[in-house]
Each structure stands twice: as C-alpha cells, then as structure tokens.
PDB file of C-alpha atoms in Angstrom:
ATOM      1  CA  MET U 596      21.638  51.694  50.258  1.00  0.00           C
ATOM      2  CA  ALA U 597      25.189  51.988  50.112  1.00  0.00           C
ATOM      3  CA  ALA U 598      26.519  55.488  50.842  1.00  0.00           C
ATOM      4  CA  THR U 599      26.822  57.734  48.516  1.00  0.00           C
ATOM      5  CA  VAL U 600      28.348  61.657  48.574  1.00  0.00           C
ATOM      6  CA  LYS U 601      24.492  63.265  49.502  1.00  0.00           C
ATOM      7  CA  THR U 602      24.131  60.954  52.771  1.00  0.00           C
ATOM      8  CA  LEU U 603      27.656  62.210  54.299  1.00  0.00           C
ATOM      9  CA  ILE U 604      27.346  65.363  53.496  1.00  0.00           C
ATOM     10  CA  GLU U 605      23.123  65.201  54.661  1.00  0.00           C
ATOM     11  CA  HIS U 606      25.306  63.209  58.339  1.00  0.00           C
ATOM     12  CA  SER U 607      28.214  66.746  58.158  1.00  0.00           C
ATOM     13  CA  GLY U 608      30.638  65.091  60.000  1.00  0.00           C
ATOM     14  CA  GLU U 609      29.534  61.786  60.514  1.00  0.00           C
ATOM     15  CA  LEU U 610      31.505  58.574  59.249  1.00  0.00           C
ATOM     16  CA  TYR U 611      30.425  56.226  57.208  1.00  0.00           C
ATOM     17  CA  TRP U 612      32.197  52.641  56.708  1.00  0.00           C
ATOM     18  CA  GLY U 613      32.977  50.072  53.845  1.00  0.00           C
ATOM     19  CA  THR U 614      35.306  46.883  53.831  1.00  0.00           C
ATOM     20  CA  ARG U 615      35.981  45.281  50.199  1.00  0.00           C
ATOM     21  CA  GLN U 616      35.623  42.015  49.571  1.00  0.00           C
ATOM     22  CA  ALA U 617      39.062  41.579  48.845  1.00  0.00           C
ATOM     23  CA  MET U 618      40.830  42.882  51.891  1.00  0.00           C
ATOM     24  CA  PRO U 619      37.504  41.720  53.968  1.00  0.00           C
ATOM     25  CA  GLY U 620      40.110  42.749  57.589  1.00  0.00           C
ATOM     26  CA  TYR U 621      40.906  46.626  56.230  1.00  0.00           C
ATOM     27  CA  HIS U 622      38.404  48.863  56.712  1.00  0.00           C
ATOM     28  CA  PHE U 623      37.286  52.099  55.360  1.00  0.00           C
ATOM     29  CA  GLY U 624      35.517  55.187  57.190  1.00  0.00           C
ATOM     30  CA  VAL U 625      34.433  58.298  54.917  1.00  0.00           C
ATOM     31  CA  SER U 626      33.278  61.455  56.150  1.00  0.00           C
ATOM     32  CA  LEU U 627      32.506  65.148  54.396  1.00  0.00           C
ATOM     33  CA  ASN U 628      31.989  68.416  55.992  1.00  0.00           C
ATOM     34  CA  VAL U 629      31.161  71.155  54.569  1.00  0.00           C
ATOM     35  CA  MET U 630      31.620  74.816  56.082  1.00  0.00           C
ATOM     36  CA  GLU U 631      31.961  77.832  55.481  1.00  0.00           C
ATOM     37  CA  ASN U 632      35.551  77.800  54.194  1.00  0.00           C
ATOM     38  CA  GLY U 633      35.602  75.007  52.334  1.00  0.00           C
ATOM     39  CA  LEU U 634      35.598  71.274  52.544  1.00  0.00           C
ATOM     40  CA  VAL U 635      36.589  68.814  55.514  1.00  0.00           C
ATOM     41  CA  ALA U 636      36.655  65.420  54.103  1.00  0.00           C
ATOM     42  CA  ARG U 637      38.982  61.742  55.762  1.00  0.00           C
ATOM     43  CA  VAL U 638      39.425  58.988  55.479  1.00  0.00           C
ATOM     44  CA  VAL U 639      40.341  56.820  58.415  1.00  0.00           C
ATOM     45  CA  TYR U 640      41.369  52.810  57.526  1.00  0.00           C
ATOM     46  CA  VAL U 641      41.061  50.541  60.559  1.00  0.00           C
ATOM     47  CA  MET U 642      43.180  47.114  60.727  1.00  0.00           C
ATOM     48  CA  SER U 643      40.885  43.929  62.123  1.00  0.00           C
ATOM     49  CA  ASP U 644      42.741  41.525  64.895  1.00  0.00           C
ATOM     50  CA  LEU U 645      42.999  38.383  64.175  1.00  0.00           C
ATOM     51  CA  ASP U 646      40.197  35.928  66.388  1.00  0.00           C
ATOM     52  CA  ASP U 647      42.010  32.436  67.104  1.00  0.00           C
ATOM     53  CA  SER U 648      39.700  31.036  63.731  1.00  0.00           C
ATOM     54  CA  GLU U 649      41.624  34.127  61.492  1.00  0.00           C
ATOM     55  CA  GLU U 650      39.212  35.306  61.615  1.00  0.00           C
ATOM     56  CA  PRO U 651      38.951  39.560  62.436  1.00  0.00           C
ATOM     57  CA  LEU U 652      37.363  41.018  65.651  1.00  0.00           C
ATOM     58  CA  VAL U 653      36.552  44.224  63.914  1.00  0.00           C
ATOM     59  CA  THR U 654      33.468  43.576  62.160  1.00  0.00           C
ATOM     60  CA  PRO U 655      31.002  46.565  59.864  1.00  0.00           C
ATOM     61  CA  GLU U 656      28.616  45.774  62.423  1.00  0.00           C
ATOM     62  CA  LEU U 657      30.099  46.674  64.901  1.00  0.00           C
ATOM     63  CA  LEU U 658      31.834  50.025  63.005  1.00  0.00           C
ATOM     64  CA  ALA U 659      28.538  50.716  62.162  1.00  0.00           C
ATOM     65  CA  SER U 660      26.560  50.965  65.211  1.00  0.00           C
ATOM     66  CA  ALA U 661      29.002  52.311  67.411  1.00  0.00           C
ATOM     67  CA  CYS U 662      31.644  54.073  65.424  1.00  0.00           C
ATOM     68  CA  PHE U 663      29.922  58.163  63.490  1.00  0.00           C
ATOM     69  CA  SER U 664      33.667  59.625  64.407  1.00  0.00           C
ATOM     70  CA  VAL U 665      37.232  59.230  65.478  1.00  0.00           C
ATOM     71  CA  ASP U 666      36.306  59.599  69.207  1.00  0.00           C
ATOM     72  CA  ASP U 667      34.127  56.504  68.861  1.00  0.00           C
ATOM     73  CA  LEU U 668      36.973  54.188  68.281  1.00  0.00           C
ATOM     74  CA  ALA U 669      39.304  53.982  71.436  1.00  0.00           C
ATOM     75  CA  PRO U 670      36.461  52.909  73.803  1.00  0.00           C
ATOM     76  CA  ASN U 671      34.953  50.082  71.399  1.00  0.00           C
ATOM     77  CA  GLY U 672      38.863  48.435  71.498  1.00  0.00           C
ATOM     78  CA  ILE U 673      40.575  50.404  68.023  1.00  0.00           C
ATOM     79  CA  VAL U 674      43.426  52.129  68.769  1.00  0.00           C
ATOM     80  CA  PRO U 675      45.815  53.977  67.209  1.00  0.00           C
ATOM     81  CA  SER U 676      47.919  52.738  65.133  1.00  0.00           C
ATOM     82  CA  ASP U 677      51.280  54.185  65.504  1.00  0.00           C
ATOM     83  CA  LEU U 678      50.370  50.922  68.776  1.00  0.00           C
ATOM     84  CA  LEU U 679      50.542  48.498  65.984  1.00  0.00           C
ATOM     85  CA  ASP U 680      53.819  47.389  67.885  1.00  0.00           C
ATOM     86  CA  ASP U 681      53.216  47.809  71.529  1.00  0.00           C
ATOM     87  CA  GLU U 682      53.075  44.767  73.521  1.00  0.00           C
ATOM     88  CA  GLU U 683      50.452  46.692  76.649  1.00  0.00           C
ATOM     89  CA  ALA U 684      47.871  46.864  73.919  1.00  0.00           C
ATOM     90  CA  ASP U 685      47.805  43.543  73.975  1.00  0.00           C
ATOM     91  CA  ASP U 686      46.642  42.558  77.212  1.00  0.00           C
ATOM     92  CA  GLU U 687      44.209  46.886  76.747  1.00  0.00           C
ATOM     93  CA  GLY U 688      41.603  44.644  74.705  1.00  0.00           C
ATOM     94  CA  VAL U 689      42.365  46.368  71.868  1.00  0.00           C
ATOM     95  CA  ILE U 690      40.909  44.839  68.947  1.00  0.00           C
ATOM     96  CA  GLY U 691      42.796  47.428  65.617  1.00  0.00           C
ATOM     97  CA  TRP U 692      44.245  50.349  65.001  1.00  0.00           C
ATOM     98  CA  TYR U 693      43.164  53.073  62.960  1.00  0.00           C
ATOM     99  CA  CYS U 694      44.459  56.502  61.217  1.00  0.00           C
ATOM    100  CA  VAL U 695      42.859  58.561  59.938  1.00  0.00           C
ATOM    101  CA  GLU U 696      44.263  61.319  56.159  1.00  0.00           C
ATOM    102  CA  GLU U 697      42.659  64.860  57.091  1.00  0.00           C
ATOM    103  CA  SER U 698      42.144  67.261  53.751  1.00  0.00           C
ATOM    104  CA  PHE U 699      41.144  70.936  54.248  1.00  0.00           C
ATOM    105  CA  PHE U 700      40.237  71.885  50.123  1.00  0.00           C
ATOM    106  CA  GLY U 701      38.871  75.639  51.286  1.00  0.00           C
ATOM    107  CA  LYS U 702      36.385  77.813  49.268  1.00  0.00           C
ATOM    108  CA  ASP U 703      38.696  80.398  48.446  1.00  0.00           C
ATOM    109  CA  ASP U 704      41.100  77.613  46.713  1.00  0.00           C
ATOM    110  CA  VAL U 705      38.632  76.521  44.372  1.00  0.00           C
ATOM    111  CA  GLU U 706      40.969  78.145  41.335  1.00  0.00           C
ATOM    112  CA  ALA U 707      44.158  76.056  42.358  1.00  0.00           C
ATOM    113  CA  LEU U 708      42.450  73.313  42.640  1.00  0.00           C
ATOM    114  CA  ARG U 709      40.741  72.694  39.810  1.00  0.00           C
ATOM    115  CA  ALA U 710      44.620  74.043  38.472  1.00  0.00           C
ATOM    116  CA  SER U 711      45.886  70.647  40.076  1.00  0.00           C
ATOM    117  CA  ASN U 712      43.099  68.610  39.245  1.00  0.00           C
ATOM    118  CA  ASP U 713      43.553  69.957  35.577  1.00  0.00           C
ATOM    119  CA  GLN U 714      47.396  68.213  35.938  1.00  0.00           C
ATOM    120  CA  LEU U 715      46.834  65.288  37.550  1.00  0.00           C
ATOM    121  CA  ASP U 716      44.327  63.972  35.157  1.00  0.00           C
ATOM    122  CA  GLY U 717      40.947  64.937  37.318  1.00  0.00           C
ATOM    123  CA  TYR U 718      42.677  63.625  40.655  1.00  0.00           C
ATOM    124  CA  LEU U 719      39.281  66.340  42.899  1.00  0.00           C
ATOM    125  CA  ASP U 720      36.936  65.719  40.807  1.00  0.00           C
ATOM    126  CA  ILE U 721      34.291  65.249  42.902  1.00  0.00           C
ATOM    127  CA  VAL U 722      35.426  67.649  45.557  1.00  0.00           C
ATOM    128  CA  LEU U 723      35.715  70.192  43.588  1.00  0.00           C
ATOM    129  CA  ALA U 724      31.669  68.789  42.090  1.00  0.00           C
ATOM    130  CA  ILE U 725      30.905  69.461  46.258  1.00  0.00           C
ATOM    131  CA  MET U 726      32.294  72.923  47.031  1.00  0.00           C
ATOM    132  CA  THR U 727      31.195  74.061  42.871  1.00  0.00           C
ATOM    133  CA  ILE U 728      27.668  72.642  43.466  1.00  0.00           C
ATOM    134  CA  SER U 729      24.881  75.201  42.642  1.00  0.00           C
ATOM    135  CA  ALA U 730      22.411  76.108  43.824  1.00  0.00           C
ATOM    136  CA  ASN U 731      19.759  75.172  41.721  1.00  0.00           C
ATOM    137  CA  GLU U 732      20.368  71.644  42.354  1.00  0.00           C
ATOM    138  CA  ILE U 733      21.398  71.917  46.042  1.00  0.00           C
ATOM    139  CA  ALA U 734      17.150  72.813  46.072  1.00  0.00           C
ATOM    140  CA  ALA U 735      16.704  70.429  44.148  1.00  0.00           C
ATOM    141  CA  GLY U 736      18.270  66.782  45.606  1.00  0.00           C
ATOM    142  CA  MET U 737      21.369  66.897  44.516  1.00  0.00           C
ATOM    143  CA  PRO U 738      20.964  64.419  42.503  1.00  0.00           C
ATOM    144  CA  SER U 739      24.871  65.102  40.686  1.00  0.00           C
ATOM    145  CA  LEU U 740      25.616  63.602  43.945  1.00  0.00           C
ATOM    146  CA  GLU U 741      23.127  60.933  45.022  1.00  0.00           C
ATOM    147  CA  GLU U 742      24.852  59.569  41.556  1.00  0.00           C
ATOM    148  CA  VAL U 743      28.749  59.100  43.508  1.00  0.00           C
ATOM    149  CA  SER U 744      29.048  56.693  45.409  1.00  0.00           C
ATOM    150  CA  PHE U 745      30.597  55.634  49.304  1.00  0.00           C
ATOM    151  CA  PHE U 746      33.083  54.255  46.745  1.00  0.00           C
ATOM    152  CA  ASP U 747      34.296  55.845  44.406  1.00  0.00           C
ATOM    153  CA  LEU U 748      34.314  59.375  46.914  1.00  0.00           C
ATOM    154  CA  LEU U 749      36.555  56.511  48.408  1.00  0.00           C
ATOM    155  CA  ASP U 750      38.857  55.883  45.554  1.00  0.00           C
ATOM    156  CA  GLU U 751      38.848  59.294  45.148  1.00  0.00           C
ATOM    157  CA  LEU U 752      40.613  61.000  48.492  1.00  0.00           C
ATOM    158  CA  GLU U 753      42.875  57.380  49.104  1.00  0.00           C
ATOM    159  CA  GLY U 754      44.266  58.986  46.147  1.00  0.00           C
ATOM    160  CA  ILE U 755      45.064  62.054  47.458  1.00  0.00           C
ATOM    161  CA  ALA U 756      48.452  60.017  48.968  1.00  0.00           C
ATOM    162  CA  VAL U 757      48.763  57.660  46.301  1.00  0.00           C
ATOM    163  CA  LEU U 758      49.648  61.438  44.552  1.00  0.00           C
ATOM    164  CA  ILE U 759      51.883  62.117  47.816  1.00  0.00           C
ATOM    165  CA  ASP U 760      53.653  58.891  48.298  1.00  0.00           C
ATOM    166  CA  GLU U 761      54.617  58.948  44.367  1.00  0.00           C
ATOM    167  CA  GLY U 762      55.569  61.915  44.479  1.00  0.00           C
ATOM    168  CA  ALA U 763      53.922  63.536  42.170  1.00  0.00           C
ATOM    169  CA  LEU U 764      51.629  66.284  44.325  1.00  0.00           C
ATOM    170  CA  ALA U 765      54.795  67.465  46.258  1.00  0.00           C
ATOM    171  CA  LYS U 766      54.184  71.365  48.519  1.00  0.00           C
ATOM    172  CA  PRO U 767      53.341  73.915  48.246  1.00  0.00           C
ATOM    173  CA  LEU U 768      49.891  72.150  47.878  1.00  0.00           C
ATOM    174  CA  PRO U 769      46.304  73.489  47.373  1.00  0.00           C
ATOM    175  CA  PHE U 770      44.709  72.310  50.021  1.00  0.00           C
ATOM    176  CA  THR U 771      45.267  70.749  53.940  1.00  0.00           C
ATOM    177  CA  PHE U 772      46.670  67.222  54.889  1.00  0.00           C
ATOM    178  CA  ARG U 773      47.138  66.044  57.885  1.00  0.00           C
ATOM    179  CA  LEU U 774      47.967  61.982  57.871  1.00  0.00           C
ATOM    180  CA  ILE U 775      47.314  60.704  61.736  1.00  0.00           C
ATOM    181  CA  GLY U 776      48.608  58.275  62.804  1.00  0.00           C
ATOM    182  CA  ASP U 777      51.444  55.571  61.016  1.00  0.00           C
ATOM    183  CA  ALA U 778      49.221  54.660  57.605  1.00  0.00           C
ATOM    184  CA  LEU U 779      48.404  52.124  57.642  1.00  0.00           C
ATOM    185  CA  LEU U 780      48.144  51.041  53.686  1.00  0.00           C
ATOM    186  CA  GLY U 781      50.345  53.136  51.112  1.00  0.00           C
ATOM    187  CA  TRP U 782      53.173  55.511  52.084  1.00  0.00           C
ATOM    188  CA  GLU U 783      55.888  53.906  51.202  1.00  0.00           C
ATOM    189  CA  SER U 784      57.881  56.838  50.302  1.00  0.00           C
ATOM    190  CA  ALA U 785      56.864  59.816  51.908  1.00  0.00           C
ATOM    191  CA  ASP U 786      58.043  60.581  55.510  1.00  0.00           C
ATOM    192  CA  GLU U 787      54.700  61.633  57.410  1.00  0.00           C
ATOM    193  CA  GLU U 788      56.044  64.308  59.645  1.00  0.00           C
ATOM    194  CA  ASP U 789      56.310  66.131  55.980  1.00  0.00           C
ATOM    195  CA  TRP U 790      52.410  65.910  55.846  1.00  0.00           C
ATOM    196  CA  ARG U 791      51.711  66.509  59.641  1.00  0.00           C
TER     197      ARG U 791
END
C-alpha cells in the first residue's frame, strides 16, 4: 500500500520514496517532521545515472531499503547535485545526484499561512490540514490524512518551488524555505541564493 500523509506523520522525519512512471530516472522522497513549534517538510529529488543499457542505476528498491534520511544517500553513491559535472565524482562510484527543498511552517504563523493559501488558490491545503488537525481526529487515528496520498503531498510541496520560481510567491514568505544543493528540476528563474 502506498504511503499516505498519515504514514509520513507516524514515521516522523523518515523519507518515503516515489517514482513517476513517465520519469523512471527521477525519484522523489518526502518526509514530514511534526514538532511542537511547527512542521518541517522535505522534498528530496534524486536523479539516477544510467548503466550501459540506459537503465537507471538508482532504483526504487535501493531507496526504499537503504535511504531513510538524506544522510543515507551519499553512502549509497548518491551525492549532492552540485557535483553533477564533477569528473572526479564519476570515478568514485557515484550512481546518482540529489537536492533538497526544505520548508518550515511555524505553529505561530498559521493565520499568515491561511491568508497566503487563500490568495494563491489553496497551495497549502494539505499543510494546513496537518497543522490544524483536531485532538479528536488525532485520537480517531487521523482518518482524513489517511486519504491524502504521498503524491498529493508531493504535488503540493513541489508547487511551492514553482510559485517561487514564477514569482507568484515572493519574500517575505509566511514560512521558511531553503534549497539544499542545485535543484535538478525547475528553478529556471529563481536565484538559489535568495532562498537559502
């Protein structure tokens, strides 16, 4: 069974992985860390190198069985995407590259998040559902979050970067956003240094 938002919350901070059929060489990891002062959401992008038969060297099985956090990537031959053009990296058993988009949504910023969400057509609906879940629903096993899939959340979190890149979402943001490494997808317009 595919991971849901409930799964990600119950396994706080642990990466769960997905691959879209149309892009077999790209893998997407998502983790959520619910803390007393807010929510940390990470999206990890992994681009695989290819073998001589043009098959990806980084497989979903490798990621699911050995990469539970960003710290697990390098020991498995997946290095920061800043090294994509580094010739020395090719000689060191590198099989793929990664970058991370990390967002922190503060508990004290819920009203500002709601206002921003309303202005931009509900781009943080899932994040706000997590942050404002009632004690009764938590006690009932978070049924509403069990219906929200990994890919639903991935789409929402990826949308943040798209809105920044297009200029629809500008500083000051109602949350903290940082890009770790040179993004592998998107970011045609945005200056990475502006979002660290």
